[in-house]
Amino acid sequence: MKKACLAFFILFIGQIINAQDNSQEKLFYYYKNERVYLDKDYSRISVVWNSVIDSNEFRRWQMLPIIGVKKMDVDSRKQTFVPIDKMKSIQDTSFIITEIEFPENTVWQDYEKYVQQILAENNVVKVIPAYMISGQPLSISSKFYVKLFKEEDRYKLAEFAKKHAIQVIGYNEFMPLWMTLACTKECTLNAIEAADLFYETGMFESAEPEILYYDLLLSDDKYFGNQWGLKNTGQHCKTADIDIRAESAWTLTTGSPNIKVAVFDQGIKMDHPDLENNIYGMGYDAETDTTPSCLRGSHGTACAGIIAAQQNNSIGVSGVAPNVKLISVSCALTFGNTAQQLANGFNWAWRNGADVISNSWGGYAPSAVIDDAIKNALIRGRNGKGTVVVFSAGNDNNTSIRYPAKSNTDILVVGAISPNGERKSDKSCDKENWGSCYGSMLDVMAPGVRVPTTTSDGKYRDDFNGTSSACPHVAGVAALVLSVNPNLTALQVRNVIESTAQKVGGYDYRGVSGMPNGTWHEEMGYGLVDAYAAVRAASAPSIDLFDRVITENTTVLNYYGDINVKNVKVQNGAKLVLDAVGNVNIMGDFEVELGSEYEILR
């Protein structure tokens, strides 16, 4: 009898332990063949409905300790998918998502009980856990994305989906290898589990859940005298000359109206008196896949003013590149945006002529869908020269540079400095309690504190902060560079900006492996962007090495164009290194004496 009781006790304890283990189980999705782990957040759940709802729907749940409800407008009818069978329309009934908040002290047993009670509602399709990644919240919808190896795999996908009660909605209009699918009410899987299932078959290149991103924003002439980032006279921190040397650059160019900068943000107030003359086209709204752009907040107008507010019009502020054109690409960037919406913004921008895309936002959950869209811009934009993509590093005062900034080494990643030339930190002279992210993916720095700019109510502010304000400074410099040399590739623009940056702040800049454009420091990248030096360098796209006798070791660098060689001799055991982003053109006699040598780097 005692043995039986002991066996029962062990079995009972084992069940409790297993139950506890299940409650702590981490789900993951695949990104670049690696697992990205998520922590379950018991204070929130997402509910997918098959009909429009209002607050009355929740009256029947008065026994639940609900403390808040947020509606996420993830209506697939507002997004353009192309069905596999073009003779049929999109049949998607999983339209509306709400997020329900519980008290923070909710335990997993109560959480599961609440989930079952909500799932019993007739018009509820799915109840989905909420998650945390790197301490930040995110949610998952009932949809997921699958990337095919080739378009013919669509029918293989449809057959596999049917076996698991999964609906194939359609493919992305910009990237036709990316399919969108939805877990139906009959499907026993959630979107994370379904995405993992599809990926692990090996039949498809990639798969990931549809992530609903939270707050992605990175920002906590009348006024030109306050624009210390363009001309620092010691307005703040009593430190002069720490600026991007904009006035010197303007002696060479104030920007060409043929160069267009897409501000991918909350939309630009296109009739702002300091911006309206520099607006190009009607823009695009990534949330609804429609034109024109929408004004979904104030952040985008602030970024746009830093890039291209009109100059010498007796009002407001001046942009870094006051004669280039602005394209408004809008998205809320606050709650509920999907990876596919964000990807569509990039794809639309480069397809519609953007030379530069400025992005003052970022999060933590990576997405191969967004990666592919950015890669398209970097490689296919500007008729194959590549669109310059600029991103904010983040405001977390640590080495965790935000995604997507860290996703591709060809992105220009921008950190923020304070007015005394140091990396903005919680100890900076400006006394503001935040800090710029830094680390191995950081490229350059730009002003990020108390920046005057335009506002979405048609007025101005003098306190735009964060790497959100640093990023558009560099986007503006990229636009100036392309204004004097539109033939440069995106990589060449990046090399010009990095190689000409100012070594400010008293940091120990050093040569670092994998950082080819000069000395570098983990807190400052290559240094503070220098508009004048970058424009001057880009104005001379080739270096001529003519009629020279090289008798000692010599390196000729050209970070932005070609090196032309004619009538050159290398003698006395010397070594000549020709290092060019562009081509090394041997245009005439080139003689290397025995015992001497030369090397061409690209």
Coordinates of C-alpha atoms in Angstrom, one line a residue:
M1 CA 0.0 0.0 0.0
K2 CA 2.8 2.4 0.8
K3 CA 4.5 1.6 -2.5
A4 CA 1.3 2.4 -4.4
C5 CA 0.9 5.7 -2.6
L6 CA 4.6 6.5 -3.3
A7 CA 4.1 5.7 -7.0
F8 CA 1.0 7.8 -7.2
F9 CA 2.8 10.7 -5.4
I10 CA 5.8 10.5 -7.8
L11 CA 3.4 10.4 -10.8
F12 CA 1.4 13.4 -9.4
I13 CA 4.6 15.5 -8.9
G14 CA 5.8 14.5 -12.3
Q15 CA 2.6 15.8 -13.8
I16 CA 3.0 19.1 -12.0
I17 CA 6.6 19.4 -13.2
N18 CA 5.7 18.6 -16.8
A19 CA 2.9 21.2 -16.6
Q20 CA 5.2 23.8 -15.3
D21 CA 7.8 23.0 -18.0
N22 CA 5.1 23.4 -20.7
S23 CA 4.2 26.7 -19.3
Q24 CA 7.8 27.9 -19.6
E25 CA 8.3 26.4 -23.0
K26 CA 9.9 28.9 -25.4
L27 CA 8.6 29.0 -28.9
F28 CA 10.9 30.1 -31.7
Y29 CA 10.9 30.9 -35.4
Y30 CA 13.6 30.6 -38.0
Y31 CA 15.6 33.5 -39.3
K32 CA 18.6 33.0 -41.5
N33 CA 18.6 29.3 -40.6
E34 CA 18.9 30.1 -36.9
R35 CA 16.2 29.9 -34.2
V36 CA 14.9 33.2 -32.8
Y37 CA 13.5 32.4 -29.3
L38 CA 10.5 34.2 -27.8
D39 CA 9.3 34.4 -24.2
K40 CA 5.6 34.1 -23.5
D41 CA 4.0 37.2 -22.0
Y42 CA 1.1 36.2 -19.7
S43 CA -0.1 39.8 -19.4
R44 CA -1.4 39.9 -23.0
I45 CA -3.1 37.8 -25.6
S46 CA -4.2 38.5 -29.2
V47 CA -7.6 37.5 -30.5
V48 CA -8.4 37.0 -34.1
W49 CA -12.0 37.7 -35.1
N50 CA -13.9 36.8 -38.3
S51 CA -16.2 39.8 -38.1
V52 CA -16.0 43.5 -37.0
I53 CA -16.5 43.8 -33.3
D54 CA -17.1 46.6 -30.8
S55 CA -16.8 47.0 -27.0
N56 CA -20.1 45.3 -26.4
E57 CA -18.5 42.0 -27.3
F58 CA -16.5 42.1 -24.1
R59 CA -19.5 42.5 -21.7
R60 CA -20.0 38.8 -21.6
W61 CA -16.4 38.5 -20.3
Q62 CA -17.0 40.5 -17.1
M63 CA -15.7 37.7 -15.0
L64 CA -12.3 38.0 -16.7
P65 CA -9.8 40.4 -15.1
I66 CA -9.3 42.4 -18.4
I67 CA -7.6 45.7 -17.8
G68 CA -7.4 46.9 -21.4
V69 CA -8.3 46.2 -25.0
K70 CA -6.4 47.5 -28.1
K71 CA -7.6 47.0 -31.6
M72 CA -5.0 46.3 -34.2
D73 CA -6.2 47.2 -37.7
V74 CA -4.7 44.2 -39.5
D75 CA -7.4 44.0 -42.1
S76 CA -6.1 41.9 -45.0
R77 CA -8.6 43.4 -47.3
K78 CA -6.5 46.6 -47.2
Q79 CA -3.4 44.8 -48.4
T80 CA -2.8 43.7 -51.9
F81 CA -2.2 40.0 -52.3
V82 CA -2.2 38.2 -55.6
P83 CA -4.1 34.9 -55.5
I84 CA -2.4 31.8 -57.0
D85 CA -5.5 31.4 -59.2
K86 CA -6.0 34.8 -60.7
M87 CA -9.5 34.0 -61.7
K88 CA -10.5 33.9 -58.0
S89 CA -10.5 36.7 -55.5
I90 CA -8.8 36.7 -52.1
Q91 CA -10.9 34.7 -49.7
D92 CA -9.6 35.8 -46.3
T93 CA -11.9 36.0 -43.3
S94 CA -9.3 36.5 -40.6
F95 CA -9.6 40.2 -40.5
I96 CA -9.6 42.0 -37.1
I97 CA -7.2 41.5 -34.3
T98 CA -7.6 42.8 -30.8
E99 CA -5.1 42.6 -28.0
I100 CA -6.4 42.0 -24.5
E101 CA -4.4 42.9 -21.4
F102 CA -4.5 41.0 -18.1
P103 CA -2.9 42.0 -14.8
E104 CA 0.9 41.5 -14.7
N105 CA 0.6 39.0 -11.9
T106 CA -1.5 36.6 -14.0
V107 CA -0.2 33.0 -13.6
W108 CA -0.1 30.5 -16.4
Q109 CA -2.9 28.3 -15.1
D110 CA -5.4 31.3 -15.0
Y111 CA -4.1 32.4 -18.4
E112 CA -4.9 29.1 -20.0
K113 CA -8.4 29.2 -18.5
Y114 CA -9.0 32.7 -19.9
V115 CA -7.8 31.6 -23.3
Q116 CA -10.3 28.7 -23.4
Q117 CA -13.2 30.9 -22.3
I118 CA -12.4 33.4 -25.1
L119 CA -11.9 30.7 -27.7
A120 CA -15.4 29.4 -27.0
E121 CA -16.9 32.5 -28.6
N122 CA -18.4 31.8 -32.0
N123 CA -16.7 34.6 -34.0
V124 CA -13.3 34.0 -32.5
V125 CA -10.9 32.3 -35.0
K126 CA -7.8 32.1 -32.9
V127 CA -6.5 33.1 -29.5
I128 CA -2.8 33.7 -29.7
P129 CA -0.2 34.2 -27.0
A130 CA 1.7 37.4 -26.8
Y131 CA 5.5 37.4 -26.6
M132 CA 8.6 39.3 -25.6
I133 CA 11.9 39.5 -27.4
S134 CA 14.9 41.1 -25.8
G135 CA 12.6 42.5 -23.1
Q136 CA 10.3 44.2 -25.7
P137 CA 6.7 43.2 -26.5
L138 CA 5.5 41.8 -29.8
S139 CA 2.4 40.0 -31.0
I140 CA 1.7 37.3 -33.6
S141 CA -1.3 37.2 -35.9
S142 CA -2.9 34.1 -37.3
K143 CA -0.9 34.5 -40.6
F144 CA 2.6 33.5 -41.6
Y145 CA 4.8 33.9 -44.6
V146 CA 6.6 31.3 -46.7
K147 CA 9.3 32.0 -49.3
L148 CA 9.3 29.6 -52.2
F149 CA 12.5 28.4 -54.0
K150 CA 10.7 29.0 -57.3
E151 CA 7.3 30.2 -58.4
E152 CA 6.2 26.7 -59.6
D153 CA 6.3 25.6 -55.9
R154 CA 3.0 27.5 -55.3
Y155 CA 1.0 24.4 -56.0
K156 CA 3.2 22.2 -53.7
L157 CA 2.6 24.8 -51.0
A158 CA -1.2 24.7 -51.6
E159 CA -1.3 21.0 -51.3
F160 CA 0.8 20.9 -48.1
A161 CA -1.4 23.7 -46.6
K162 CA -4.6 21.9 -47.3
K163 CA -3.5 18.9 -45.3
H164 CA -3.1 21.1 -42.2
A165 CA -6.3 23.2 -42.6
I166 CA -4.2 26.2 -43.6
Q167 CA -5.5 28.8 -46.0
V168 CA -3.3 30.2 -48.8
I169 CA -4.1 33.8 -49.2
G170 CA -1.8 34.9 -52.0
Y171 CA 1.6 36.2 -52.9
N172 CA 3.2 39.5 -52.4
E173 CA 2.8 41.9 -55.4
F174 CA 6.4 43.1 -55.0
M175 CA 8.1 39.8 -54.1
P176 CA 6.2 37.0 -55.8
L177 CA 8.2 34.2 -54.1
W178 CA 6.8 35.3 -50.7
M179 CA 3.4 33.7 -50.0
T180 CA 1.0 34.7 -47.2
L181 CA -1.0 31.9 -45.4
A182 CA -3.5 31.9 -42.5
C183 CA -4.2 29.3 -39.8
T184 CA -8.0 28.7 -39.9
K185 CA -10.1 27.9 -36.8
E186 CA -9.9 24.2 -37.7
C187 CA -6.1 24.3 -37.8
T188 CA -4.5 23.0 -34.5
L189 CA -1.4 25.1 -35.0
N190 CA -0.6 28.7 -34.3
A191 CA 1.3 30.8 -36.8
I192 CA 4.7 30.2 -35.2
E193 CA 4.2 26.5 -35.1
A194 CA 2.9 26.5 -38.7
A195 CA 5.8 28.5 -40.0
D196 CA 8.3 26.2 -38.3
L197 CA 6.4 23.2 -39.8
F198 CA 6.7 24.5 -43.3
Y199 CA 10.4 25.5 -43.0
E200 CA 11.4 22.2 -41.5
T201 CA 10.1 20.2 -44.4
G202 CA 13.0 21.6 -46.5
M203 CA 10.6 22.2 -49.4
F204 CA 10.6 26.0 -48.9
E205 CA 13.4 28.5 -48.6
S206 CA 12.1 30.4 -45.6
A207 CA 9.1 30.7 -43.3
E208 CA 8.2 33.0 -40.4
P209 CA 5.1 34.1 -38.5
E210 CA 3.5 37.5 -39.2
I211 CA 4.9 39.6 -36.5
L212 CA 2.9 42.6 -35.3
Y213 CA 5.5 45.2 -34.4
Y214 CA 5.1 47.6 -31.4
D215 CA 6.5 51.0 -31.1
L216 CA 9.3 51.2 -33.8
L217 CA 9.9 55.0 -33.5
L218 CA 13.3 56.0 -32.2
S219 CA 12.7 59.5 -31.0
D220 CA 11.9 60.7 -27.8
D221 CA 15.6 80.0 -41.5
K222 CA 14.0 81.7 -38.6
Y223 CA 15.5 78.9 -36.5
F224 CA 18.7 78.3 -38.4
G225 CA 20.7 79.9 -35.5
N226 CA 19.5 77.0 -33.3
Q227 CA 20.6 74.3 -35.8
W228 CA 23.8 73.4 -34.1
G229 CA 24.1 70.3 -36.1
L230 CA 24.5 72.3 -39.3
K231 CA 26.5 75.2 -37.7
N232 CA 27.6 74.8 -34.1
T233 CA 28.5 78.2 -32.6
G234 CA 28.3 76.8 -29.0
Q235 CA 24.5 77.1 -28.7
H236 CA 24.5 74.0 -26.4
C237 CA 27.2 72.6 -24.1
K238 CA 29.4 75.7 -25.1
T239 CA 31.3 73.7 -27.7
A240 CA 31.7 75.2 -31.1
D241 CA 32.4 73.7 -34.5
I242 CA 31.0 70.2 -33.7
D243 CA 28.7 70.0 -36.7
I244 CA 28.4 68.3 -40.1
R245 CA 30.0 71.3 -42.0
A246 CA 26.9 71.9 -43.9
E247 CA 27.6 75.5 -44.8
S248 CA 30.9 74.5 -46.5
A249 CA 29.1 71.8 -48.4
W250 CA 26.6 74.3 -49.6
T251 CA 29.4 76.2 -51.4
L252 CA 29.6 73.1 -53.7
T253 CA 25.9 72.1 -53.8
T254 CA 22.6 72.5 -52.0
G255 CA 21.3 69.4 -53.6
S256 CA 19.8 68.6 -57.0
P257 CA 16.0 68.4 -57.6
N258 CA 16.8 65.2 -59.6
I259 CA 17.7 63.4 -56.3
K260 CA 14.8 62.0 -54.3
V261 CA 14.9 60.9 -50.7
A262 CA 12.1 58.7 -49.5
V263 CA 11.2 59.2 -45.8
F264 CA 9.8 55.9 -44.7
D265 CA 8.0 57.0 -41.5
Q266 CA 4.6 58.2 -40.4
G267 CA 4.1 60.3 -43.5
I268 CA 5.1 63.9 -44.3
K269 CA 2.8 66.9 -44.0
M270 CA 3.1 67.6 -47.7
D271 CA 1.7 71.1 -47.5
H272 CA 4.0 72.3 -44.8
P273 CA 5.2 75.8 -46.0
D274 CA 8.9 74.7 -45.5
L275 CA 8.5 71.4 -47.3
E276 CA 5.8 71.7 -50.0
N277 CA 8.1 72.9 -52.8
N278 CA 10.3 69.9 -52.3
I279 CA 7.6 67.2 -52.3
Y280 CA 7.8 64.7 -55.1
G281 CA 4.6 62.9 -56.2
M282 CA 1.9 61.7 -53.9
G283 CA 3.8 59.1 -52.0
Y284 CA 2.6 55.7 -50.8
D285 CA 0.9 54.3 -47.7
A286 CA 2.4 50.9 -46.8
E287 CA -0.5 50.0 -44.5
T288 CA -3.1 50.1 -47.2
D289 CA -0.9 49.6 -50.2
T290 CA -2.4 52.7 -51.8
T291 CA -1.4 56.2 -53.0
P292 CA -1.4 58.9 -51.6
S293 CA 0.7 58.7 -48.5
C294 CA -1.2 59.2 -45.2
L295 CA -0.2 61.5 -42.3
R296 CA -0.2 58.9 -39.5
G297 CA 1.8 60.9 -36.9
S298 CA 4.3 63.7 -36.4
H299 CA 7.5 61.8 -36.6
G300 CA 8.0 61.7 -40.4
T301 CA 7.5 65.4 -40.9
A302 CA 10.2 66.1 -38.3
C303 CA 12.6 63.8 -40.2
A304 CA 11.7 65.3 -43.5
G305 CA 12.6 68.8 -42.3
I306 CA 16.1 67.8 -41.3
I307 CA 16.7 66.4 -44.8
A308 CA 15.2 68.9 -47.1
A309 CA 13.4 71.9 -45.6
Q310 CA 13.6 74.8 -48.1
Q311 CA 16.4 77.3 -47.7
N312 CA 16.5 81.1 -47.9
N313 CA 12.7 81.5 -47.8
S314 CA 12.7 83.6 -44.6
I315 CA 10.9 81.0 -42.5
G316 CA 11.6 78.0 -40.3
V317 CA 14.7 75.9 -40.8
S318 CA 17.0 74.6 -43.5
G319 CA 17.4 71.0 -44.5
V320 CA 20.8 69.4 -45.0
A321 CA 20.0 69.1 -48.7
P322 CA 17.5 71.9 -49.2
N323 CA 17.0 71.5 -52.9
V324 CA 16.5 67.7 -53.2
K325 CA 13.0 66.2 -53.4
L326 CA 11.2 64.2 -50.7
I327 CA 9.0 61.2 -51.2
S328 CA 6.5 60.3 -48.4
V329 CA 6.2 56.6 -47.5
S330 CA 3.9 56.2 -44.6
C331 CA 3.2 53.6 -41.9
A332 CA 2.0 54.0 -38.3
L333 CA 5.1 52.4 -36.8
T334 CA 3.4 52.4 -33.4
F335 CA 1.2 49.3 -33.0
G336 CA 0.3 46.4 -35.2
N337 CA 2.4 46.9 -38.4
T338 CA 3.4 43.7 -40.1
A339 CA 6.6 42.7 -41.7
Q340 CA 4.9 42.5 -45.1
Q341 CA 3.7 46.1 -44.8
L342 CA 7.2 47.3 -43.9
A343 CA 8.7 45.3 -46.7
N344 CA 6.2 46.9 -49.2
G345 CA 7.4 50.3 -48.2
F346 CA 10.9 49.6 -49.3
N347 CA 9.9 47.9 -52.5
W348 CA 7.6 50.7 -53.5
A349 CA 10.2 53.3 -52.7
W350 CA 13.0 51.9 -54.8
R351 CA 10.6 51.0 -57.7
N352 CA 9.4 54.6 -57.7
G353 CA 12.7 56.4 -58.0
A354 CA 14.0 56.8 -54.5
D355 CA 17.8 57.5 -54.5
V356 CA 18.0 57.4 -50.7
I357 CA 15.6 55.8 -48.1
S358 CA 15.7 57.3 -44.6
N359 CA 14.5 55.1 -41.8
S360 CA 14.3 56.6 -38.2
W361 CA 12.8 53.5 -36.6
G362 CA 13.7 49.9 -35.5
G363 CA 12.7 47.0 -33.3
Y364 CA 14.0 43.7 -32.1
A365 CA 12.2 40.9 -34.0
P366 CA 14.0 40.1 -37.3
S367 CA 12.2 39.2 -40.5
A368 CA 13.5 37.6 -43.7
V369 CA 10.6 39.4 -45.6
I370 CA 12.0 42.8 -44.6
D371 CA 15.5 41.6 -45.3
D372 CA 14.6 40.7 -48.9
A373 CA 12.9 44.0 -49.5
I374 CA 15.9 46.0 -48.2
K375 CA 18.2 43.9 -50.3
N376 CA 16.1 44.7 -53.3
A377 CA 16.6 48.4 -52.7
L378 CA 20.3 48.1 -52.1
I379 CA 20.9 46.0 -55.2
R380 CA 18.1 46.8 -57.7
G381 CA 17.4 50.4 -56.9
R382 CA 18.5 53.3 -59.2
N383 CA 18.6 51.0 -62.2
G384 CA 21.1 48.6 -60.6
K385 CA 23.4 51.2 -58.9
G386 CA 21.5 50.6 -55.6
T387 CA 19.4 52.8 -53.4
V388 CA 21.2 54.2 -50.3
V389 CA 19.4 52.8 -47.2
V390 CA 20.0 54.7 -44.0
F391 CA 18.9 53.6 -40.5
S392 CA 18.9 54.8 -36.9
A393 CA 21.0 52.7 -34.5
G394 CA 18.6 53.0 -31.6
N395 CA 18.3 54.8 -28.3
D396 CA 18.9 52.0 -25.7
N397 CA 22.4 53.2 -24.7
N398 CA 23.9 49.7 -25.3
T399 CA 25.5 47.6 -28.0
S400 CA 22.2 46.1 -29.2
I401 CA 21.7 48.1 -32.4
R402 CA 18.1 47.8 -33.5
Y403 CA 16.8 45.7 -36.3
P404 CA 16.7 46.2 -39.3
A405 CA 19.7 48.5 -39.0
K406 CA 21.9 45.5 -38.1
S407 CA 20.5 43.2 -40.7
N408 CA 22.8 44.1 -43.7
T409 CA 26.3 45.4 -43.7
D410 CA 25.5 47.6 -46.7
I411 CA 23.0 49.7 -44.6
L412 CA 24.4 53.0 -43.3
V413 CA 23.8 52.8 -39.6
V414 CA 23.7 56.1 -37.7
G415 CA 24.3 56.9 -34.1
A416 CA 23.7 60.2 -32.3
I417 CA 26.2 62.6 -30.8
S418 CA 25.6 65.4 -28.2
P419 CA 26.7 69.0 -29.0
N420 CA 30.2 68.4 -27.5
G421 CA 31.0 65.7 -30.0
E422 CA 30.6 62.7 -27.7
R423 CA 28.4 59.7 -28.2
K424 CA 25.0 60.7 -26.7
S425 CA 24.7 58.9 -23.4
D426 CA 22.9 59.4 -20.2
K427 CA 26.0 61.3 -19.0
S428 CA 26.2 63.7 -21.9
C429 CA 26.5 67.4 -21.5
D430 CA 22.9 67.9 -22.6
K431 CA 21.6 66.1 -19.4
E432 CA 19.0 64.1 -21.3
N433 CA 18.5 60.6 -19.9
W434 CA 19.0 58.4 -22.9
G435 CA 21.9 57.1 -25.0
S436 CA 22.7 56.1 -28.6
C437 CA 23.3 52.5 -29.4
Y438 CA 26.7 51.5 -30.6
G439 CA 28.8 48.5 -31.5
S440 CA 30.2 46.5 -34.4
M441 CA 27.5 47.5 -36.9
L442 CA 27.8 51.2 -36.3
D443 CA 29.0 53.3 -39.3
V444 CA 28.8 57.0 -38.6
M445 CA 27.4 59.6 -36.1
A446 CA 25.2 62.7 -36.6
P447 CA 23.6 65.3 -34.3
G448 CA 20.8 63.8 -32.2
V449 CA 19.9 66.3 -29.5
R450 CA 17.7 69.4 -29.5
V451 CA 17.4 69.5 -33.3
P452 CA 15.1 72.2 -34.7
T453 CA 12.8 70.9 -37.5
T454 CA 9.3 71.0 -39.0
T455 CA 6.1 69.7 -37.4
S456 CA 3.0 68.0 -38.7
D457 CA 0.8 71.0 -37.7
G458 CA 2.7 73.2 -40.1
K459 CA 4.9 74.7 -37.5
Y460 CA 8.3 74.0 -35.9
R461 CA 10.0 72.5 -32.9
D462 CA 13.5 72.8 -31.5
D463 CA 13.8 69.6 -29.5
F464 CA 13.6 66.7 -31.9
N465 CA 15.9 64.0 -30.3
G466 CA 17.2 60.5 -30.6
T467 CA 18.9 58.6 -33.4
S468 CA 15.7 59.4 -35.2
S469 CA 17.1 62.9 -35.7
A470 CA 20.6 61.7 -36.4
C471 CA 19.5 59.4 -39.3
P472 CA 18.0 62.1 -41.6
H473 CA 21.2 64.2 -41.3
V474 CA 23.1 61.3 -43.0
A475 CA 20.3 60.7 -45.5
G476 CA 20.7 64.4 -46.4
V477 CA 24.4 64.1 -46.8
A478 CA 23.9 61.1 -49.0
A479 CA 21.6 63.2 -51.2
L480 CA 24.2 65.9 -51.5
V481 CA 26.8 63.3 -52.5
L482 CA 24.5 61.9 -55.2
S483 CA 23.7 65.5 -56.3
V484 CA 27.3 66.1 -57.4
N485 CA 27.9 62.5 -58.7
P486 CA 24.7 60.6 -59.5
N487 CA 26.7 57.8 -61.1
L488 CA 28.0 56.5 -57.8
T489 CA 26.7 53.2 -56.6
A490 CA 25.1 52.8 -53.2
L491 CA 28.3 51.2 -51.9
Q492 CA 30.4 54.0 -53.2
V493 CA 28.2 56.6 -51.5
R494 CA 28.5 54.6 -48.2
N495 CA 32.3 54.5 -48.7
V496 CA 32.5 58.2 -49.3
I497 CA 30.6 59.1 -46.2
E498 CA 32.5 56.7 -44.0
S499 CA 36.0 57.5 -45.3
T500 CA 35.5 61.3 -44.9
A501 CA 33.9 61.3 -41.4
Q502 CA 35.4 63.5 -38.7
K503 CA 37.3 61.9 -35.8
V504 CA 35.7 63.9 -33.0
G505 CA 35.1 63.4 -29.3
G506 CA 38.6 62.4 -28.2
Y507 CA 38.1 58.7 -28.8
D508 CA 40.9 56.3 -29.7
Y509 CA 40.0 55.6 -33.4
R510 CA 41.9 52.6 -34.7
G511 CA 42.2 50.4 -37.7
V512 CA 39.9 47.5 -37.2
S513 CA 39.6 44.3 -39.3
G514 CA 36.5 44.4 -41.5
M515 CA 36.3 48.2 -41.3
P516 CA 38.0 49.3 -44.6
N517 CA 37.2 53.0 -44.7
G518 CA 39.6 54.3 -42.2
T519 CA 40.0 54.3 -38.4
W520 CA 37.0 53.3 -36.4
H521 CA 35.7 53.2 -32.8
E522 CA 32.8 51.1 -31.4
E523 CA 31.1 54.1 -29.8
M524 CA 31.5 56.4 -32.8
G525 CA 31.9 54.3 -35.9
Y526 CA 34.0 56.2 -38.4
G527 CA 33.1 59.5 -36.7
L528 CA 30.9 62.5 -37.3
V529 CA 29.6 62.7 -40.8
D530 CA 31.3 65.5 -42.8
A531 CA 29.0 66.9 -45.5
Y532 CA 31.7 69.1 -47.1
A533 CA 34.4 66.4 -47.2
A534 CA 32.0 63.9 -48.6
V535 CA 30.7 66.2 -51.3
R536 CA 34.2 67.3 -52.3
A537 CA 35.4 63.7 -52.5
A538 CA 32.4 62.7 -54.6
S539 CA 33.0 65.6 -56.9
A540 CA 36.2 64.0 -58.2
P541 CA 35.2 60.4 -59.0
S542 CA 38.5 59.4 -60.4
I543 CA 42.2 59.7 -59.5
D544 CA 44.9 60.1 -62.2
L545 CA 48.3 58.6 -61.5
F546 CA 50.2 59.9 -64.5
D547 CA 53.9 60.3 -65.3
R548 CA 55.2 59.0 -62.0
V549 CA 58.3 57.0 -60.9
I550 CA 57.5 55.1 -57.7
T551 CA 60.7 54.4 -55.6
E552 CA 59.2 53.8 -52.2
N553 CA 56.1 51.9 -50.9
T554 CA 53.0 53.8 -52.0
T555 CA 49.3 53.3 -51.6
V556 CA 46.8 55.1 -53.8
L557 CA 43.3 55.1 -52.3
N558 CA 40.0 56.0 -54.0
Y559 CA 37.0 55.2 -51.9
Y560 CA 34.5 56.6 -54.4
G561 CA 35.6 55.9 -58.0
D562 CA 38.3 54.8 -60.4
I563 CA 42.1 55.1 -60.5
N564 CA 43.6 55.8 -63.9
V565 CA 47.2 54.8 -64.5
K566 CA 49.4 56.0 -67.3
N567 CA 53.2 56.2 -67.8
V568 CA 54.1 54.9 -64.4
K569 CA 57.3 53.0 -63.3
V570 CA 57.8 51.1 -60.0
Q571 CA 61.5 50.8 -59.1
N572 CA 64.0 50.1 -56.3
G573 CA 62.0 47.3 -54.6
A574 CA 59.0 49.6 -54.0
K575 CA 55.4 48.3 -53.8
L576 CA 52.5 50.2 -55.3
V577 CA 49.1 49.4 -54.0
L578 CA 46.1 50.7 -56.0
D579 CA 43.0 50.5 -53.8
A580 CA 39.7 51.6 -55.6
V581 CA 36.0 51.0 -55.1
G582 CA 35.7 51.5 -58.8
N583 CA 38.0 50.3 -61.6
V584 CA 41.8 50.5 -61.9
N585 CA 42.3 51.5 -65.6
I586 CA 45.8 51.0 -67.1
M587 CA 45.6 53.7 -69.8
G588 CA 49.3 53.6 -71.0
D589 CA 52.8 52.4 -70.1
F590 CA 53.0 50.7 -66.7
E591 CA 56.3 49.2 -65.9
V592 CA 57.2 47.2 -62.7
E593 CA 61.0 46.6 -62.3
L594 CA 62.3 43.2 -61.2
G595 CA 62.2 43.1 -57.4
S596 CA 59.4 45.7 -57.2
E597 CA 55.7 44.8 -57.1
Y598 CA 52.2 46.1 -57.4
E599 CA 48.8 45.1 -56.1
I600 CA 45.3 46.0 -57.1
L601 CA 42.6 46.0 -54.4
R602 CA 38.9 46.4 -54.9

